């Protein structure tokens, strides 16, 4: 797959675009010497990249990937954390949170391409995405209680939304690592592919999503996210508000016209 452009965000994060996939952005975790352990600088760069992606109307889907051959991300940089005073740790917390919420709050559909280790904050970055594609080498988990903390990048909230409260409690309290086949069985990941194919398959899935209306994609994501956990009546009100936001859009008019004219739509994105 040919990279047509790359924008760097600090030393450890890149956003790439590819030939033939102009509406799919690849957000690359690129700190291979540390297996993508999230340092303060890297967290700041993830947040900045997400802010740029969220403001780019040409991006319909974002795919989160890793440049390391054996890891997606091993979580927080514990070597850096070990050097912090209590006061420095408190000051660093908003920066760390901004990285995870940056991914979580991207307005377009997001896909994580996971291989190798996705542990702690690394798995939380994947959980912040809408869909997780993992290859056969993936090992995921939230081991934070084994080092005296808790999952603090959204894990205690995102994991039970995927697998239920009791299963999430078992995984968090035991701090155990889960290999690919079991992760798929438990719903920790959504698609399981052959070793080495997670990025390729995730980008292909992103391209299929990006062929659809960008207005519709963002409204559907908002309805899915905001409606989750509400009672049915409240959830249907969230859905109705999202429907109203797209019902009179240019994308809706183009989509209906293209369907009736038996042609591919040319989405205005508004």
Coordinates of N, CA, C and O in Angstrom, one line a residue, residues 18-124:
X18 N -3.0 7.0 2.1 CA -2.6 6.0 1.1 C -3.3 6.2 -0.2 O -4.4 6.7 -0.3
X19 N -2.6 5.8 -1.3 CA -3.2 5.9 -2.6 C -4.4 5.0 -2.7 O -4.4 3.9 -2.2
X20 N -5.5 5.6 -3.3 CA -6.7 4.9 -3.4 C -7.6 4.9 -2.2 O -8.7 4.3 -2.2
X21 N -7.1 5.4 -1.1 CA -7.9 5.5 0.2 C -7.8 6.9 0.7 O -7.5 7.1 1.9
X22 N -8.2 7.8 -0.1 CA -8.0 9.2 0.3 C -8.9 9.7 1.5 O -8.5 10.7 2.1
X23 N -9.9 8.9 1.9 CA -10.7 9.3 3.0 C -10.4 8.5 4.3 O -11.2 8.6 5.2
X24 N -9.4 7.6 4.2 CA -9.0 6.9 5.4 C -7.6 7.4 5.9 O -6.7 7.5 5.1
X25 N -7.6 7.7 7.1 CA -6.3 8.2 7.7 C -5.8 7.1 8.6 O -6.5 6.4 9.4
X26 N -4.5 6.8 8.5 CA -3.8 5.9 9.4 C -3.0 6.6 10.5 O -2.1 7.4 10.2
X27 N -3.4 6.4 11.7 CA -2.8 7.0 12.9 C -1.8 6.0 13.4 O -2.2 5.0 14.0
X28 N -0.5 6.3 13.3 CA 0.5 5.3 13.5 C 1.2 5.6 14.9 O 1.8 6.7 15.1
X29 N 1.2 4.6 15.8 CA 2.0 4.7 17.0 C 3.4 4.3 16.6 O 3.7 3.2 16.1
X30 N 4.4 5.2 16.7 CA 5.7 5.0 16.1 C 6.9 5.3 17.1 O 7.7 6.1 16.9
X31 N 6.9 4.5 18.2 CA 8.0 4.5 19.2 C 8.5 3.1 19.3 O 8.4 2.5 20.4
X32 N 9.1 2.6 18.3 CA 9.5 1.1 18.3 C 10.5 0.7 19.3 O 10.5 -0.4 19.8
X33 N 11.4 1.6 19.7 CA 12.4 1.3 20.6 C 11.9 1.0 22.0 O 12.5 0.3 22.8
X34 N 10.7 1.5 22.3 CA 10.0 1.3 23.6 C 8.7 0.5 23.4 O 7.9 0.5 24.3
X35 N 8.6 -0.2 22.3 CA 7.3 -1.0 22.0 C 6.1 -0.1 22.2 O 5.0 -0.6 22.7
X36 N 6.2 1.1 21.8 CA 5.2 2.1 21.8 C 4.6 2.4 23.2 O 3.5 2.9 23.4
X37 N 5.5 2.2 24.2 CA 5.1 2.7 25.6 C 4.8 4.2 25.5 O 5.5 5.0 24.9
X38 N 3.7 4.6 26.2 CA 3.2 5.9 26.0 C 3.8 6.8 27.1 O 3.5 6.8 28.2
X39 N 4.8 7.6 26.6 CA 5.5 8.6 27.4 C 4.6 9.9 27.4 O 3.6 10.0 26.7
X40 N 5.0 10.9 28.2 CA 4.3 12.2 28.2 C 4.4 12.8 26.8 O 3.3 13.3 26.3
X41 N 5.5 12.8 26.2 CA 5.6 13.4 24.9 C 4.8 12.6 23.9 O 4.1 13.2 23.0
X42 N 4.7 11.3 23.9 CA 3.9 10.5 23.0 C 2.4 10.8 23.3 O 1.6 10.9 22.3
X43 N 2.0 10.9 24.5 CA 0.6 11.2 24.8 C 0.2 12.5 24.3 O -0.9 12.7 23.7
X44 N 1.1 13.5 24.4 CA 0.8 14.8 23.9 C 0.7 14.8 22.3 O -0.2 15.4 21.8
X45 N 1.5 14.0 21.7 CA 1.4 13.8 20.2 C 0.2 13.1 19.8 O -0.4 13.5 18.7
X46 N -0.3 12.1 20.5 CA -1.5 11.4 20.2 C -2.7 12.3 20.2 O -3.5 12.4 19.3
X47 N -2.7 13.1 21.3 CA -3.8 14.1 21.4 C -3.8 15.1 20.3 O -4.9 15.5 19.8
X48 N -2.6 15.6 19.9 CA -2.5 16.6 18.9 C -2.9 16.0 17.5 O -3.6 16.7 16.7
X49 N -2.5 14.8 17.3 CA -2.9 14.1 16.0 C -4.4 13.9 15.9 O -5.0 14.1 14.9
X50 N -5.0 13.5 17.1 CA -6.5 13.4 17.1 C -7.2 14.7 16.9 O -8.3 14.7 16.2
X51 N -6.7 15.7 17.5 CA -7.3 17.0 17.2 C -7.3 17.4 15.8 O -8.3 17.9 15.2
X52 N -6.2 17.2 15.1 CA -6.0 17.5 13.7 C -7.0 16.6 12.9 O -7.6 17.1 11.9
X53 N -7.0 15.3 13.2 CA -7.9 14.4 12.4 C -9.4 14.8 12.6 O -10.2 14.8 11.6
X54 N -9.8 15.2 13.8 CA -11.1 15.6 14.1 C -11.6 16.8 13.3 O -12.8 17.0 13.0
X55 N -10.6 17.6 13.0 CA -10.9 18.9 12.3 C -10.8 18.8 10.8 O -11.0 19.7 10.1
X56 N -10.4 17.6 10.3 CA -10.2 17.4 8.8 C -11.5 16.8 8.2 O -11.8 15.6 8.4
X57 N -12.2 17.6 7.4 CA -13.4 17.1 6.8 C -13.2 16.0 5.8 O -14.2 15.3 5.5
X58 N -12.0 15.8 5.4 CA -11.7 14.7 4.4 C -11.5 13.4 5.0 O -11.5 12.4 4.2
X59 N -11.4 13.3 6.3 CA -11.2 12.0 6.9 C -12.5 11.4 7.4 O -13.2 12.0 8.2
X60 N -12.9 10.3 6.8 CA -14.1 9.6 7.1 C -13.9 8.5 8.1 O -14.9 8.1 8.8
X61 N -12.7 7.9 8.1 CA -12.4 6.8 9.0 C -11.0 6.9 9.4 O -10.1 7.3 8.6
X62 N -10.7 6.6 10.6 CA -9.3 6.6 11.1 C -9.0 5.2 11.6 O -9.7 4.5 12.3
X63 N -7.8 4.7 11.2 CA -7.3 3.4 11.6 C -6.0 3.6 12.4 O -5.1 4.2 12.0
X64 N -6.1 3.0 13.6 CA -5.0 3.2 14.6 C -4.1 1.9 14.5 O -4.5 0.8 14.7
X65 N -2.8 2.2 14.1 CA -1.9 1.1 13.9 C -0.6 1.3 14.7 O -0.4 2.3 15.3
X66 N 0.3 0.3 14.6 CA 1.6 0.3 15.2 C 2.7 0.0 14.2 O 2.6 -0.8 13.3
X67 N 3.9 0.7 14.4 CA 5.0 0.4 13.6 C 5.9 -0.7 14.1 O 6.9 -1.1 13.4
X68 N 5.6 -1.2 15.3 CA 6.5 -2.2 15.9 C 6.0 -3.6 15.5 O 4.8 -3.8 15.5
X69 N 6.9 -4.4 15.2 CA 6.6 -5.7 14.6 C 5.9 -6.6 15.7 O 5.1 -7.5 15.3
X70 N 6.2 -6.5 17.0 CA 5.8 -7.4 18.0 C 4.9 -6.8 19.0 O 4.5 -7.5 20.0
X71 N 4.5 -5.6 18.8 CA 3.6 -4.9 19.8 C 2.7 -3.8 19.1 O 3.2 -3.1 18.3
X72 N 1.5 -3.8 19.6 CA 0.7 -2.6 19.3 C 1.0 -1.5 20.2 O 1.5 -0.4 19.8
X73 N 1.0 -1.7 21.5 CA 1.4 -0.7 22.5 C 1.4 -1.5 23.9 O 0.4 -2.1 24.2
X74 N 2.5 -1.3 24.6 CA 2.6 -2.0 25.9 C 2.1 -1.1 27.1 O 2.3 -1.5 28.2
X75 N 1.5 0.0 26.8 CA 0.9 0.8 27.8 C 1.7 2.0 28.2 O 2.6 2.5 27.5
X76 N 1.5 2.5 29.4 CA 2.2 3.6 29.9 C 3.7 3.4 30.0 O 4.1 2.2 30.3
X77 N 4.5 4.4 29.9 CA 6.0 4.3 30.0 C 6.3 4.3 31.5 O 6.4 5.3 32.2
X78 N 6.4 3.0 32.0 CA 6.6 2.9 33.5 C 8.0 3.4 33.9 O 8.2 3.7 35.1
X79 N 9.0 3.3 33.0 CA 10.3 3.8 33.3 C 10.2 5.3 33.6 O 10.8 5.9 34.5
X80 N 9.5 6.0 32.7 CA 9.3 7.5 32.9 C 8.5 7.7 34.2 O 8.9 8.6 35.0
X81 N 7.4 6.9 34.4 CA 6.6 7.1 35.6 C 7.4 6.9 36.9 O 7.2 7.6 37.9
X82 N 8.4 6.0 36.8 CA 9.2 5.7 38.0 C 10.0 6.9 38.5 O 10.4 7.0 39.6
X83 N 10.3 7.8 37.5 CA 11.1 9.0 37.8 C 10.3 10.1 38.4 O 10.9 11.1 38.8
X84 N 9.0 10.0 38.3 CA 8.1 11.1 38.7 C 8.0 11.3 40.2 O 7.9 10.3 41.0
X85 N 8.0 12.5 40.7 CA 7.5 12.7 42.0 C 6.0 12.7 42.0 O 5.3 12.7 41.0
X86 N 5.4 12.6 43.2 CA 3.9 12.6 43.3 C 3.3 13.9 42.6 O 2.3 13.8 41.9
X87 N 4.0 15.0 42.8 CA 3.5 16.2 42.2 C 3.6 16.2 40.7 O 2.7 16.6 39.9
X88 N 4.7 15.6 40.1 CA 4.8 15.5 38.7 C 3.8 14.5 38.1 O 3.3 14.8 37.0
X89 N 3.5 13.5 38.8 CA 2.5 12.5 38.4 C 1.1 13.2 38.3 O 0.4 13.0 37.3
X90 N 0.8 14.0 39.2 CA -0.5 14.7 39.2 C -0.5 15.7 38.0 O -1.5 15.8 37.3
X91 N 0.6 16.4 37.8 CA 0.6 17.3 36.6 C 0.6 16.6 35.3 O 0.0 17.2 34.3
X92 N 1.1 15.4 35.2 CA 1.1 14.7 34.0 C -0.2 14.0 33.6 O -0.5 13.8 32.5
X93 N -1.1 13.8 34.6 CA -2.4 13.1 34.4 C -3.2 13.7 33.3 O -3.7 13.0 32.5
X94 N -3.5 15.0 33.3 CA -4.3 15.6 32.2 C -3.7 15.3 30.8 O -4.5 15.1 29.8
X95 N -2.4 15.3 30.7 CA -1.8 15.0 29.4 C -2.0 13.5 29.0 O -2.4 13.3 27.8
X96 N -1.9 12.6 29.9 CA -2.2 11.2 29.7 C -3.6 11.0 29.3 O -3.9 10.3 28.3
X97 N -4.5 11.6 30.0 CA -6.0 11.5 29.7 C -6.3 12.0 28.4 O -7.2 11.4 27.7
X98 N -5.7 13.1 28.0 CA -6.0 13.7 26.7 C -5.7 12.8 25.5 O -6.4 12.8 24.5
X99 N -4.7 11.9 25.6 CA -4.4 10.9 24.6 C -5.5 10.0 24.4 O -6.0 9.7 23.3
X100 N -6.0 9.4 25.5 CA -7.1 8.4 25.4 C -8.4 9.0 25.0 O -9.1 8.4 24.2
X101 N -8.7 10.1 25.6 CA -10.0 10.8 25.2 C -9.9 11.3 23.8 O -10.9 11.4 23.1
X102 N -8.7 11.7 23.3 CA -8.5 12.1 21.9 C -9.0 11.0 20.9 O -9.7 11.3 20.0
X103 N -8.6 9.8 21.2 CA -9.0 8.7 20.3 C -10.5 8.4 20.5 O -11.2 8.3 19.6
X104 N -10.9 8.4 21.8 CA -12.3 8.1 22.1 C -13.3 9.0 21.5 O -14.4 8.7 21.0
X105 N -12.9 10.3 21.4 CA -13.8 11.3 20.9 C -13.7 11.7 19.5 O -14.3 12.7 19.0
X106 N -12.9 11.0 18.7 CA -12.8 11.2 17.3 C -14.2 11.1 16.7 O -14.9 10.1 17.0
X107 N -14.7 12.0 15.9 CA -16.1 12.0 15.4 C -16.4 10.9 14.4 O -17.5 10.6 14.2
X108 N -15.3 10.5 13.7 CA -15.6 9.5 12.6 C -15.3 8.0 13.2 O -14.8 7.9 14.2
X109 N -15.8 7.0 12.5 CA -15.5 5.7 12.9 C -14.0 5.4 13.0 O -13.2 5.9 12.2
X110 N -13.6 4.6 14.0 CA -12.2 4.3 14.2 C -12.0 2.8 14.4 O -12.9 2.1 14.9
X111 N -10.9 2.3 13.9 CA -10.6 0.9 13.9 C -9.2 0.8 14.4 O -8.3 1.5 14.0
X112 N -9.0 -0.1 15.4 CA -7.7 -0.5 15.9 C -7.2 -1.7 15.2 O -7.9 -2.7 15.1
X113 N -5.9 -1.7 14.7 CA -5.3 -2.9 14.1 C -4.2 -3.4 15.1 O -3.2 -2.7 15.3
X114 N -4.5 -4.5 15.8 CA -3.7 -5.0 16.9 C -3.0 -6.2 16.5 O -3.6 -7.2 16.0
X115 N -1.7 -6.2 16.9 CA -0.9 -7.4 16.8 C 0.1 -7.4 18.0 O 0.4 -6.4 18.5
X116 N 0.5 -8.6 18.4 CA 1.4 -8.6 19.5 C 0.8 -8.1 20.8 O -0.4 -8.2 21.0
X117 N 1.6 -7.4 21.6 CA 1.1 -7.0 22.9 C 0.3 -5.7 22.8 O 0.7 -4.7 22.2
X118 N -0.9 -5.8 23.4 CA -1.7 -4.6 23.6 C -2.2 -4.6 25.0 O -3.2 -5.2 25.4
X119 N -1.4 -4.0 25.9 CA -1.5 -4.2 27.3 C -1.7 -2.8 28.0 O -1.2 -1.8 27.6
X120 N -2.5 -2.8 29.1 CA -2.7 -1.6 29.9 C -3.2 -0.5 29.0 O -4.2 -0.6 28.3
X121 N -2.5 0.6 29.0 CA -2.9 1.8 28.2 C -2.9 1.5 26.7 O -3.7 2.1 26.0
X122 N -2.1 0.5 26.3 CA -2.2 0.1 24.9 C -3.5 -0.5 24.5 O -4.1 -0.2 23.5
X123 N -4.0 -1.4 25.4 CA -5.3 -2.0 25.1 C -6.4 -0.9 25.3 O -7.4 -1.0 24.5
X124 N -6.2 0.0 26.2 CA -7.2 1.1 26.3 C -7.3 1.9 25.1 O -8.4 2.4 24.7

